[in-house]
Amino acid sequence: MTSSVSDEETGGKISSNEETKDKTVSDTEIGAKPVNDEECGEEVSWRCWIRTLFAASGAMMVFVFTGVTEAQSAVMLPQLKKPDSYIRVGPDEETWIASLGILLAPPSGILVGPVIDAFGRKKGLLFFFLCMGLGFAVIACATEVYHIYIGRCICAFAVGLEVVAVVYLAEISTKRQRSGFFSMMSVVFSGGVTLTYLIGGYLPWYIASAIFSAGCFAYFAVVCFAPESPAWLFKTGQIDASTKSFLRLGRSHVGIVAELENLKLSSKEDDEKLEFKAFLEPTVWKPFVILSMYHIFQCGTGVYDILYYTVDFVESLGTSYDPLPVSILLSVARFVTTATLGIYFTASVSRRFATAFSAFWMAVTLAGTGVYTYVYRDTTQKPYDWFPIVCMLINIVASALGVTSLPLLMSGEVFPLRVRGAMTGASFLIGLGALFVVVKIYAFCLQTLQIWGLLFVYAVFSVLCVLLGVFLLPETQGKTLWEIEQGFLPKRERRRNGERRTEDTLGSGVIHK
């Protein structure tokens, strides 16, 4: 389906000049607020779903290979410690191989924002697969332990680039599709972890690394055929290309008009030079502060400590159960919950309720386990030793409903278009930095605070997440990106923007199919 538009017929046209940014055409007069899927009458067709799914597949695979990277050391180290391994590692080398998988992610997380703002979201995805594929290839060809170090560092740098996938998914999807795609991010990440155990657990580590490398380069080729983000194209003044990108995504003319109108509002000031004062605007600093708090509180709840040290953590609870089967049970519970209730909560439940509900039950189970381990800290044969296992099982399920996934997910939703790449990267940097710190100091904290003290610390941070969800967290579920942005402004300014939008849109012409 193509569009035939002329100045004579509509009084305006979709073009790549500055006039278009000030005047967007529409099928009907649009009201005083951005048009969403339902208001503009757009139906998300199967054609739109199929094309958007193809474009989104590359971004989704980013999270798969991130999961592979984070789980790779768990299956690779046991093989490297075998007597017949041609690369021998000791305890010091083991810790470096594990920790280097996250070391370079924070700096790449902050660098990626300005880069994808300047060169595009698609190029960011391509660079991720190129970088990740190269890292796995170096590991596959390693003959010395420092070769593995280099490969792990390259993969870690790529992990920091995953923020581009969040931004890309947010900008190619409709409001209805966005919730569905975002709800799958944790699922595919868990799938990547599972894939690592299936492939890396049964094949030599170098063959598994070669397979992962080939997969990355294969998806590099897939992304070459995906459209660029229409929002980024619009932001850079490529209006014709933005419209064509929407058409490649299978969007209807009504939907394209609505999206262009919303993009016009989001990028009103794009023609002005982006100065430091832009980062002091409430639509920028408010979501950044809130999301930074969310990332830090999330790491403080212990979700990543339990993920990275599952076997050791279960063993420290002091139960009579074999920690390995219990760890597998917790991992399966995480995956099943993420793939079922987690999808429902992400797609259908408000962000604030999901955060508060998830964190509340985390706090209850962590506090309960803390009390149990404190009361029976000097007891060799602990009674009811199933109790902490059940509590941690509930904790894993609860965390998968909100706290584990929402900080990263919301990073792609809350920032204005002109600074979205930079600020999403900055918030991602905070999250990765906090992750690196808590994973590094886990052993020290466990030795200093004992397991019960550490559990109480986790419970306190879970309570902070509850308070954040109730009082501070912005609601993004079911809202357009423009509506989310306006939510950080004072009511008077929101009202003025609505009136300005009415004046802009009432003068729009009519687009002819």
Short mmCIF file of C-alpha atoms in Angstrom, two decimals:
data_model
loop_
_atom_site.label_atom_id
_atom_site.label_comp_id
_atom_site.label_asym_id
_atom_site.label_seq_id
_atom_site.Cartn_x
_atom_site.Cartn_y
_atom_site.Cartn_z
CA MET A 1 0.00 0.00 0.00
CA THR A 2 1.43 3.36 -0.94
CA SER A 3 0.48 6.92 -0.15
CA SER A 4 -0.16 9.68 -2.65
CA VAL A 5 0.09 13.08 -1.01
CA SER A 6 0.34 16.53 -2.55
CA ASP A 7 0.33 20.10 -1.25
CA GLU A 8 -2.77 20.90 -3.27
CA GLU A 9 -4.77 17.98 -1.87
CA THR A 10 -3.70 18.22 1.76
CA GLY A 11 -2.11 21.56 2.36
CA GLY A 12 1.01 19.74 3.49
CA LYS A 13 3.05 16.67 2.59
CA ILE A 14 5.31 14.14 4.17
CA SER A 15 8.80 15.20 3.17
CA SER A 16 12.27 15.50 4.56
CA ASN A 17 12.19 19.29 4.99
CA GLU A 18 11.78 21.38 8.12
CA GLU A 19 8.22 22.39 7.21
CA THR A 20 7.05 18.81 7.68
CA LYS A 21 8.16 18.72 11.28
CA ASP A 22 5.85 21.64 12.02
CA LYS A 23 2.90 20.24 10.11
CA THR A 24 1.87 16.59 10.09
CA VAL A 25 -1.06 15.39 8.03
CA SER A 26 -3.86 13.15 9.22
CA ASP A 27 -6.86 11.22 8.06
CA THR A 28 -9.06 13.03 10.54
CA GLU A 29 -8.74 15.92 12.88
CA ILE A 30 -6.80 14.74 15.88
CA GLY A 31 -7.68 15.78 19.41
CA ALA A 32 -5.66 17.59 21.98
CA LYS A 33 -3.56 14.62 22.95
CA PRO A 34 -1.44 12.11 21.05
CA VAL A 35 -3.29 9.53 19.07
CA ASN A 36 -2.87 5.98 20.28
CA ASP A 37 -3.83 2.72 18.60
CA GLU A 38 -7.42 2.76 19.73
CA GLU A 39 -8.09 6.48 19.36
CA CYS A 40 -6.89 6.70 15.77
CA GLY A 41 -8.80 3.60 14.79
CA GLU A 42 -5.69 1.70 13.76
CA GLU A 43 -5.98 -2.04 13.90
CA VAL A 44 -2.69 -3.87 14.30
CA SER A 45 -2.99 -6.34 11.44
CA TRP A 46 -1.31 -9.71 11.08
CA ARG A 47 0.83 -8.16 8.36
CA CYS A 48 2.00 -5.55 10.85
CA TRP A 49 2.66 -8.19 13.50
CA ILE A 50 4.68 -10.42 11.15
CA ARG A 51 6.82 -7.58 9.83
CA THR A 52 7.38 -6.11 13.27
CA LEU A 53 8.23 -9.54 14.68
CA PHE A 54 10.89 -9.96 11.99
CA ALA A 55 12.38 -6.57 12.81
CA ALA A 56 12.18 -7.29 16.54
CA SER A 57 13.77 -10.73 16.26
CA GLY A 58 17.26 -9.27 16.01
CA ALA A 59 16.72 -7.11 19.08
CA MET A 60 15.30 -10.09 20.99
CA MET A 61 18.36 -12.19 20.16
CA VAL A 62 20.47 -9.55 21.87
CA PHE A 63 19.05 -10.72 25.19
CA VAL A 64 19.57 -14.38 24.25
CA PHE A 65 23.29 -13.85 23.69
CA THR A 66 23.53 -11.69 26.80
CA GLY A 67 22.18 -14.66 28.74
CA VAL A 68 24.69 -16.91 27.00
CA THR A 69 27.56 -14.64 28.03
CA GLU A 70 26.51 -14.47 31.67
CA ALA A 71 26.05 -18.25 31.93
CA GLN A 72 29.05 -19.31 29.85
CA SER A 73 31.58 -19.37 32.68
CA ALA A 74 29.37 -21.76 34.68
CA VAL A 75 29.71 -24.49 32.04
CA MET A 76 33.18 -23.60 30.79
CA LEU A 77 35.09 -23.55 34.08
CA PRO A 78 34.40 -27.19 35.04
CA GLN A 79 35.89 -28.28 31.70
CA LEU A 80 38.93 -26.04 32.10
CA LYS A 81 39.63 -27.54 35.53
CA LYS A 82 39.83 -31.09 34.17
CA PRO A 83 43.32 -32.67 34.15
CA ASP A 84 43.24 -33.24 30.40
CA SER A 85 42.35 -29.61 29.55
CA TYR A 86 44.95 -28.01 27.27
CA ILE A 87 44.32 -24.70 29.05
CA ARG A 88 44.84 -25.06 32.79
CA VAL A 89 43.27 -22.62 35.22
CA GLY A 90 43.65 -22.09 38.95
CA PRO A 91 41.34 -20.37 41.45
CA ASP A 92 42.58 -16.90 40.50
CA GLU A 93 42.05 -17.52 36.78
CA GLU A 94 38.56 -18.88 37.49
CA THR A 95 37.44 -15.68 39.21
CA TRP A 96 38.83 -13.56 36.39
CA ILE A 97 37.07 -15.60 33.71
CA ALA A 98 33.78 -15.25 35.58
CA SER A 99 34.03 -11.55 36.49
CA LEU A 100 35.36 -10.35 33.13
CA GLY A 101 31.99 -11.27 31.67
CA ILE A 102 30.57 -8.06 33.15
CA LEU A 103 33.63 -5.82 33.67
CA LEU A 104 33.44 -3.75 30.46
CA ALA A 105 29.65 -3.60 30.28
CA PRO A 106 29.29 -0.34 32.31
CA PRO A 107 31.54 1.84 30.10
CA SER A 108 29.99 0.48 26.91
CA GLY A 109 26.56 1.09 28.43
CA ILE A 110 27.23 4.82 28.70
CA LEU A 111 29.04 5.08 25.36
CA VAL A 112 26.26 3.40 23.39
CA GLY A 113 23.72 6.16 24.02
CA PRO A 114 25.40 9.00 22.11
CA VAL A 115 26.57 6.54 19.44
CA ILE A 116 23.09 5.26 18.59
CA ASP A 117 21.74 8.81 18.75
CA ALA A 118 24.31 9.82 16.13
CA PHE A 119 24.45 6.75 13.89
CA GLY A 120 21.13 4.99 14.41
CA ARG A 121 19.62 2.12 16.36
CA LYS A 122 20.11 -0.43 13.58
CA LYS A 123 23.85 0.19 13.40
CA GLY A 124 23.96 -0.29 17.16
CA LEU A 125 22.34 -3.71 16.80
CA LEU A 126 24.76 -4.64 14.03
CA PHE A 127 27.72 -3.62 16.16
CA PHE A 128 26.40 -5.73 19.06
CA PHE A 129 26.31 -8.91 16.97
CA LEU A 130 29.67 -8.13 15.38
CA CYS A 131 31.25 -7.51 18.78
CA MET A 132 29.63 -10.51 20.48
CA GLY A 133 30.46 -12.81 17.57
CA LEU A 134 34.09 -11.68 17.65
CA GLY A 135 34.29 -12.29 21.40
CA PHE A 136 32.98 -15.84 21.13
CA ALA A 137 35.31 -16.47 18.18
CA VAL A 138 38.34 -15.40 20.22
CA ILE A 139 37.27 -17.77 23.02
CA ALA A 140 36.73 -20.60 20.53
CA CYS A 141 40.25 -20.15 19.14
CA ALA A 142 41.93 -19.67 22.52
CA THR A 143 45.14 -21.55 23.25
CA GLU A 144 46.10 -19.60 26.37
CA VAL A 145 44.04 -18.40 29.30
CA TYR A 146 44.60 -14.75 28.41
CA HIS A 147 42.91 -15.41 25.07
CA ILE A 148 39.80 -16.35 27.04
CA TYR A 149 40.23 -13.15 29.07
CA ILE A 150 40.24 -11.10 25.87
CA GLY A 151 37.21 -12.90 24.48
CA ARG A 152 35.27 -12.46 27.72
CA CYS A 153 36.12 -8.74 27.78
CA ILE A 154 34.85 -8.31 24.22
CA CYS A 155 31.64 -10.16 25.09
CA ALA A 156 31.24 -8.03 28.23
CA PHE A 157 31.61 -4.88 26.14
CA ALA A 158 28.83 -6.20 23.91
CA VAL A 159 26.60 -6.87 26.93
CA GLY A 160 26.68 -3.15 27.67
CA LEU A 161 25.29 -2.51 24.20
CA GLU A 162 22.04 -4.37 24.89
CA VAL A 163 20.39 -1.06 25.75
CA VAL A 164 20.12 -0.42 21.99
CA ALA A 165 17.72 -3.37 21.77
CA VAL A 166 15.43 -1.79 24.38
CA VAL A 167 15.36 1.52 22.52
CA TYR A 168 14.86 -0.16 19.13
CA LEU A 169 11.97 -2.30 20.38
CA ALA A 170 10.29 0.73 21.94
CA GLU A 171 10.53 2.72 18.71
CA ILE A 172 9.45 0.14 16.11
CA SER A 173 6.39 -1.16 17.95
CA THR A 174 2.91 0.14 18.60
CA LYS A 175 1.80 0.74 22.16
CA ARG A 176 0.03 -2.62 22.14
CA GLN A 177 3.02 -4.46 20.67
CA ARG A 178 5.54 -2.77 22.96
CA SER A 179 4.18 -4.37 26.12
CA GLY A 180 4.27 -7.79 24.47
CA PHE A 181 7.84 -7.40 23.24
CA PHE A 182 9.08 -6.02 26.54
CA SER A 183 7.43 -8.85 28.44
CA MET A 184 9.51 -11.32 26.41
CA MET A 185 12.91 -9.80 27.21
CA SER A 186 13.38 -11.68 30.47
CA VAL A 187 12.03 -14.85 28.86
CA VAL A 188 14.54 -14.85 26.02
CA PHE A 189 17.34 -13.96 28.45
CA SER A 190 16.41 -17.03 30.52
CA GLY A 191 16.26 -18.97 27.26
CA GLY A 192 19.83 -17.91 26.51
CA VAL A 193 20.94 -19.19 29.91
CA THR A 194 19.17 -22.50 29.29
CA LEU A 195 20.67 -22.71 25.79
CA THR A 196 24.13 -22.29 27.28
CA TYR A 197 23.62 -25.23 29.63
CA LEU A 198 22.25 -27.41 26.83
CA ILE A 199 25.04 -26.65 24.35
CA GLY A 200 27.92 -25.85 26.66
CA GLY A 201 27.12 -28.66 29.05
CA TYR A 202 27.36 -31.41 26.43
CA LEU A 203 29.95 -30.02 24.00
CA PRO A 204 33.54 -28.89 24.54
CA TRP A 205 33.69 -25.22 25.52
CA TYR A 206 35.53 -24.20 22.34
CA ILE A 207 32.96 -25.88 20.07
CA ALA A 208 30.11 -24.30 22.02
CA SER A 209 31.81 -20.90 21.69
CA ALA A 210 32.16 -21.43 17.94
CA ILE A 211 28.43 -22.22 17.69
CA PHE A 212 27.56 -19.07 19.64
CA SER A 213 29.85 -17.03 17.40
CA ALA A 214 28.20 -18.42 14.26
CA GLY A 215 24.78 -17.57 15.70
CA CYS A 216 25.84 -13.98 16.30
CA PHE A 217 27.12 -13.54 12.75
CA ALA A 218 23.94 -15.15 11.39
CA TYR A 219 21.82 -12.58 13.19
CA PHE A 220 24.13 -9.84 11.99
CA ALA A 221 22.94 -10.81 8.51
CA VAL A 222 19.29 -10.87 9.63
CA VAL A 223 19.47 -7.37 11.10
CA CYS A 224 20.88 -6.07 7.80
CA PHE A 225 17.40 -6.60 6.33
CA ALA A 226 15.53 -4.97 9.24
CA PRO A 227 14.29 -1.37 8.96
CA GLU A 228 15.91 1.46 10.85
CA SER A 229 13.96 2.94 13.75
CA PRO A 230 11.41 5.34 12.25
CA ALA A 231 11.65 7.52 15.36
CA TRP A 232 15.40 7.98 14.87
CA LEU A 233 14.92 8.73 11.17
CA PHE A 234 12.30 11.35 12.04
CA LYS A 235 14.57 12.83 14.69
CA THR A 236 17.36 13.28 12.13
CA GLY A 237 15.03 14.96 9.63
CA GLN A 238 14.62 11.96 7.31
CA ILE A 239 10.83 12.18 7.19
CA ASP A 240 10.37 10.25 3.94
CA ALA A 241 12.61 7.48 5.24
CA SER A 242 10.70 7.45 8.52
CA THR A 243 7.40 7.00 6.69
CA LYS A 244 8.87 4.21 4.54
CA SER A 245 10.18 2.53 7.67
CA PHE A 246 6.69 2.57 9.17
CA LEU A 247 5.35 1.06 5.94
CA ARG A 248 8.01 -1.67 6.07
CA LEU A 249 6.75 -2.46 9.56
CA GLY A 250 3.27 -3.00 8.11
CA ARG A 251 1.70 0.04 9.73
CA SER A 252 -1.55 1.45 8.36
CA HIS A 253 -1.82 5.01 7.07
CA VAL A 254 -3.92 5.97 10.07
CA GLY A 255 -1.27 4.55 12.37
CA ILE A 256 1.56 6.28 10.49
CA VAL A 257 -0.19 9.63 10.76
CA ALA A 258 -0.67 9.16 14.50
CA GLU A 259 2.96 8.13 14.99
CA LEU A 260 4.28 11.07 12.97
CA GLU A 261 2.12 13.44 15.00
CA ASN A 262 3.47 12.02 18.24
CA LEU A 263 7.04 12.11 16.93
CA LYS A 264 6.58 15.72 15.89
CA LEU A 265 5.54 16.60 19.43
CA SER A 266 8.40 14.61 20.96
CA SER A 267 11.01 16.27 18.74
CA LYS A 268 9.72 19.86 18.78
CA GLU A 269 13.08 21.13 19.98
CA ASP A 270 15.28 18.83 17.92
CA ASP A 271 16.28 21.68 15.61
CA GLU A 272 17.85 23.47 18.56
CA LYS A 273 21.38 22.53 19.56
CA LEU A 274 21.32 19.97 22.33
CA GLU A 275 22.94 21.72 25.28
CA PHE A 276 23.70 20.66 28.81
CA LYS A 277 20.63 22.48 30.11
CA ALA A 278 18.48 20.00 28.19
CA PHE A 279 19.58 17.32 30.65
CA LEU A 280 18.32 19.49 33.52
CA GLU A 281 14.76 19.48 32.22
CA PRO A 282 12.25 17.58 34.40
CA THR A 283 11.44 15.19 31.56
CA VAL A 284 15.09 14.07 31.65
CA TRP A 285 16.43 14.26 35.19
CA LYS A 286 13.29 13.04 36.96
CA PRO A 287 13.06 9.67 35.14
CA PHE A 288 16.84 9.28 35.36
CA VAL A 289 16.87 9.71 39.14
CA ILE A 290 13.89 7.40 39.61
CA LEU A 291 15.29 4.68 37.35
CA SER A 292 18.73 4.96 38.94
CA MET A 293 17.12 4.37 42.32
CA TYR A 294 15.21 1.41 40.88
CA HIS A 295 18.38 -0.15 39.45
CA ILE A 296 20.27 0.26 42.74
CA PHE A 297 17.40 -1.02 44.87
CA GLN A 298 16.95 -3.97 42.51
CA CYS A 299 20.58 -5.01 42.93
CA GLY A 300 20.25 -4.53 46.68
CA THR A 301 17.41 -7.07 46.85
CA GLY A 302 19.87 -9.84 46.00
CA VAL A 303 18.28 -10.97 42.72
CA TYR A 304 21.66 -11.01 40.98
CA ASP A 305 23.58 -12.44 43.91
CA ILE A 306 21.17 -15.37 43.96
CA LEU A 307 21.47 -15.71 40.16
CA TYR A 308 25.28 -15.67 40.07
CA TYR A 309 25.86 -17.70 43.23
CA THR A 310 22.82 -19.96 43.34
CA VAL A 311 24.57 -23.12 44.54
CA ASP A 312 26.69 -21.33 47.15
CA PHE A 313 23.70 -19.30 48.32
CA VAL A 314 21.51 -22.38 48.80
CA GLU A 315 24.33 -24.13 50.64
CA SER A 316 24.73 -21.14 52.98
CA LEU A 317 21.10 -21.54 54.10
CA GLY A 318 22.26 -24.59 56.04
CA THR A 319 19.55 -27.04 55.02
CA SER A 320 20.04 -30.76 54.58
CA TYR A 321 19.05 -30.65 50.91
CA ASP A 322 21.60 -31.07 48.13
CA PRO A 323 22.20 -27.49 46.88
CA LEU A 324 22.59 -28.50 43.22
CA PRO A 325 19.08 -29.96 42.69
CA VAL A 326 17.63 -27.07 44.69
CA SER A 327 19.52 -24.61 42.47
CA ILE A 328 18.14 -26.30 39.36
CA LEU A 329 14.63 -26.09 40.86
CA LEU A 330 15.05 -22.36 41.48
CA SER A 331 16.32 -21.83 37.93
CA VAL A 332 13.40 -23.73 36.44
CA ALA A 333 10.98 -21.75 38.61
CA ARG A 334 12.52 -18.51 37.37
CA PHE A 335 12.20 -19.52 33.72
CA VAL A 336 8.64 -20.87 34.01
CA THR A 337 7.43 -17.82 35.92
CA THR A 338 9.10 -15.43 33.49
CA ALA A 339 7.51 -17.24 30.53
CA THR A 340 4.01 -17.29 32.05
CA LEU A 341 3.03 -14.90 34.84
CA GLY A 342 5.96 -12.64 34.03
CA ILE A 343 4.64 -12.04 30.52
CA TYR A 344 1.16 -11.30 31.86
CA PHE A 345 2.44 -8.85 34.47
CA THR A 346 4.66 -7.03 31.98
CA ALA A 347 2.01 -6.82 29.27
CA SER A 348 -1.14 -6.21 31.32
CA VAL A 349 -0.37 -5.07 34.87
CA SER A 350 0.59 -1.52 35.77
CA ARG A 351 4.30 -0.96 36.38
CA ARG A 352 3.68 0.52 39.83
CA PHE A 353 1.52 -2.36 41.04
CA ALA A 354 3.86 -4.97 39.55
CA THR A 355 6.83 -3.39 41.32
CA ALA A 356 5.08 -3.06 44.68
CA PHE A 357 3.50 -6.53 44.54
CA SER A 358 6.73 -8.22 43.44
CA ALA A 359 8.91 -6.43 45.99
CA PHE A 360 6.43 -6.97 48.85
CA TRP A 361 6.55 -10.75 48.55
CA MET A 362 10.31 -10.62 48.10
CA ALA A 363 10.59 -8.69 51.36
CA VAL A 364 8.31 -11.14 53.18
CA THR A 365 10.20 -14.24 52.01
CA LEU A 366 13.65 -12.73 52.58
CA ALA A 367 12.73 -11.56 56.07
CA GLY A 368 11.20 -14.96 56.84
CA THR A 369 14.32 -16.76 55.67
CA GLY A 370 16.49 -14.31 57.61
CA VAL A 371 14.57 -14.95 60.82
CA TYR A 372 14.81 -18.72 60.30
CA THR A 373 18.56 -18.71 59.66
CA TYR A 374 19.15 -16.40 62.66
CA VAL A 375 17.07 -18.45 65.10
CA TYR A 376 18.72 -21.72 64.04
CA ARG A 377 22.17 -20.30 63.28
CA ASP A 378 23.88 -22.58 65.83
CA THR A 379 21.69 -25.64 65.26
CA THR A 380 23.29 -28.51 63.37
CA GLN A 381 20.08 -30.38 62.54
CA LYS A 382 17.64 -27.60 61.75
CA PRO A 383 13.90 -28.37 62.01
CA TYR A 384 11.60 -27.51 59.13
CA ASP A 385 14.60 -27.14 56.84
CA TRP A 386 12.20 -27.07 53.90
CA PHE A 387 11.03 -23.63 55.06
CA PRO A 388 13.92 -21.52 53.65
CA ILE A 389 13.77 -23.45 50.38
CA VAL A 390 10.06 -22.72 49.99
CA CYS A 391 10.65 -19.08 50.90
CA MET A 392 13.37 -18.70 48.29
CA LEU A 393 11.22 -20.45 45.71
CA ILE A 394 8.46 -17.89 46.35
CA ASN A 395 11.08 -15.15 46.26
CA ILE A 396 12.28 -16.22 42.82
CA VAL A 397 8.70 -16.34 41.52
CA ALA A 398 7.89 -12.92 43.00
CA SER A 399 11.03 -11.27 41.62
CA ALA A 400 10.23 -12.50 38.11
CA LEU A 401 6.90 -10.64 38.23
CA GLY A 402 8.44 -7.19 38.29
CA VAL A 403 11.64 -6.30 40.11
CA THR A 404 13.91 -8.42 37.90
CA SER A 405 12.73 -7.10 34.53
CA LEU A 406 11.13 -3.67 34.94
CA PRO A 407 14.18 -1.42 35.53
CA LEU A 408 15.73 -2.32 32.16
CA LEU A 409 12.36 -2.43 30.42
CA MET A 410 11.33 1.03 31.60
CA SER A 411 14.66 2.53 30.54
CA GLY A 412 13.43 2.47 26.94
CA GLU A 413 10.09 4.09 27.78
CA VAL A 414 10.58 7.14 29.97
CA PHE A 415 13.06 9.46 28.23
CA PRO A 416 12.34 12.12 25.56
CA LEU A 417 13.24 11.18 22.00
CA ARG A 418 16.13 13.61 21.56
CA VAL A 419 18.03 12.27 24.59
CA ARG A 420 16.58 8.76 24.70
CA GLY A 421 19.71 6.98 23.55
CA ALA A 422 22.07 8.89 25.85
CA MET A 423 19.87 8.75 28.94
CA THR A 424 18.87 5.13 28.46
CA GLY A 425 22.56 4.32 28.26
CA ALA A 426 23.25 6.39 31.38
CA SER A 427 20.57 4.61 33.40
CA PHE A 428 21.86 1.29 32.08
CA LEU A 429 25.34 2.30 33.28
CA ILE A 430 23.98 2.79 36.79
CA GLY A 431 22.37 -0.64 36.68
CA LEU A 432 25.48 -2.40 35.40
CA GLY A 433 27.70 -0.58 37.87
CA ALA A 434 25.46 -1.61 40.75
CA LEU A 435 25.38 -5.18 39.41
CA PHE A 436 29.17 -5.37 39.24
CA VAL A 437 29.51 -4.04 42.79
CA VAL A 438 27.00 -6.40 44.42
CA VAL A 439 28.38 -9.46 42.63
CA LYS A 440 31.94 -8.53 43.62
CA ILE A 441 31.20 -7.85 47.31
CA TYR A 442 28.84 -10.81 47.84
CA ALA A 443 31.49 -13.05 49.42
CA PHE A 444 32.73 -10.24 51.66
CA CYS A 445 29.20 -9.37 52.81
CA LEU A 446 28.37 -13.01 53.45
CA GLN A 447 31.47 -13.41 55.60
CA THR A 448 30.91 -10.14 57.45
CA LEU A 449 27.13 -10.12 57.95
CA GLN A 450 26.50 -13.87 57.93
CA ILE A 451 23.67 -15.24 55.81
CA TRP A 452 20.91 -13.99 58.09
CA GLY A 453 22.30 -10.43 58.13
CA LEU A 454 22.63 -10.43 54.36
CA LEU A 455 19.04 -11.64 54.00
CA PHE A 456 17.82 -8.77 56.19
CA VAL A 457 19.72 -6.31 53.98
CA TYR A 458 18.01 -7.82 50.94
CA ALA A 459 14.64 -7.47 52.70
CA VAL A 460 15.27 -3.79 53.46
CA PHE A 461 16.04 -3.06 49.81
CA SER A 462 12.89 -4.96 48.82
CA VAL A 463 10.87 -2.66 51.09
CA LEU A 464 12.53 0.32 49.39
CA CYS A 465 11.35 -1.10 46.06
CA VAL A 466 7.81 -1.27 47.44
CA LEU A 467 7.97 2.39 48.48
CA LEU A 468 9.44 3.35 45.11
CA GLY A 469 6.61 1.59 43.29
CA VAL A 470 3.91 3.18 45.43
CA PHE A 471 5.17 6.77 45.62
CA LEU A 472 7.69 7.57 42.87
CA LEU A 473 7.60 5.21 39.90
CA PRO A 474 5.94 6.67 36.78
CA GLU A 475 3.18 4.64 35.18
CA THR A 476 4.06 3.68 31.60
CA GLN A 477 1.74 0.73 30.99
CA GLY A 478 -0.77 1.45 28.22
CA LYS A 479 0.64 4.89 27.43
CA THR A 480 2.32 6.30 24.34
CA LEU A 481 5.91 7.47 24.68
CA TRP A 482 4.71 11.09 24.35
CA GLU A 483 2.16 10.65 27.14
CA ILE A 484 4.85 9.16 29.38
CA GLU A 485 7.12 12.13 28.72
CA GLN A 486 4.38 14.63 29.51
CA GLY A 487 3.77 12.94 32.85
CA PHE A 488 7.01 14.41 34.24
CA LEU A 489 5.91 18.00 33.54
CA PRO A 490 3.89 20.26 35.85
CA LYS A 491 0.14 20.21 35.20
CA ARG A 492 0.15 23.75 33.83
CA GLU A 493 2.81 22.93 31.26
CA ARG A 494 1.03 19.70 30.28
CA ARG A 495 -2.15 21.69 29.71
CA ARG A 496 -0.27 24.25 27.61
CA ASN A 497 1.28 21.48 25.49
CA GLY A 498 -2.17 20.02 24.92
CA GLU A 499 -3.51 23.37 23.74
CA ARG A 500 -0.51 23.84 21.45
CA ARG A 501 -1.08 20.39 20.02
CA THR A 502 -4.69 21.24 19.27
CA GLU A 503 -3.61 24.32 17.33
CA ASP A 504 -1.00 22.33 15.39
CA THR A 505 -3.23 19.43 14.47
CA LEU A 506 -6.43 21.28 13.58
CA GLY A 507 -4.60 22.84 10.65
CA SER A 508 -3.45 19.47 9.33
CA GLY A 509 -4.63 18.29 5.95
CA VAL A 510 -5.83 14.86 4.86
CA ILE A 511 -3.62 12.02 3.73
CA HIS A 512 -4.97 10.07 0.75
CA LYS A 513 -4.36 6.37 0.42
#
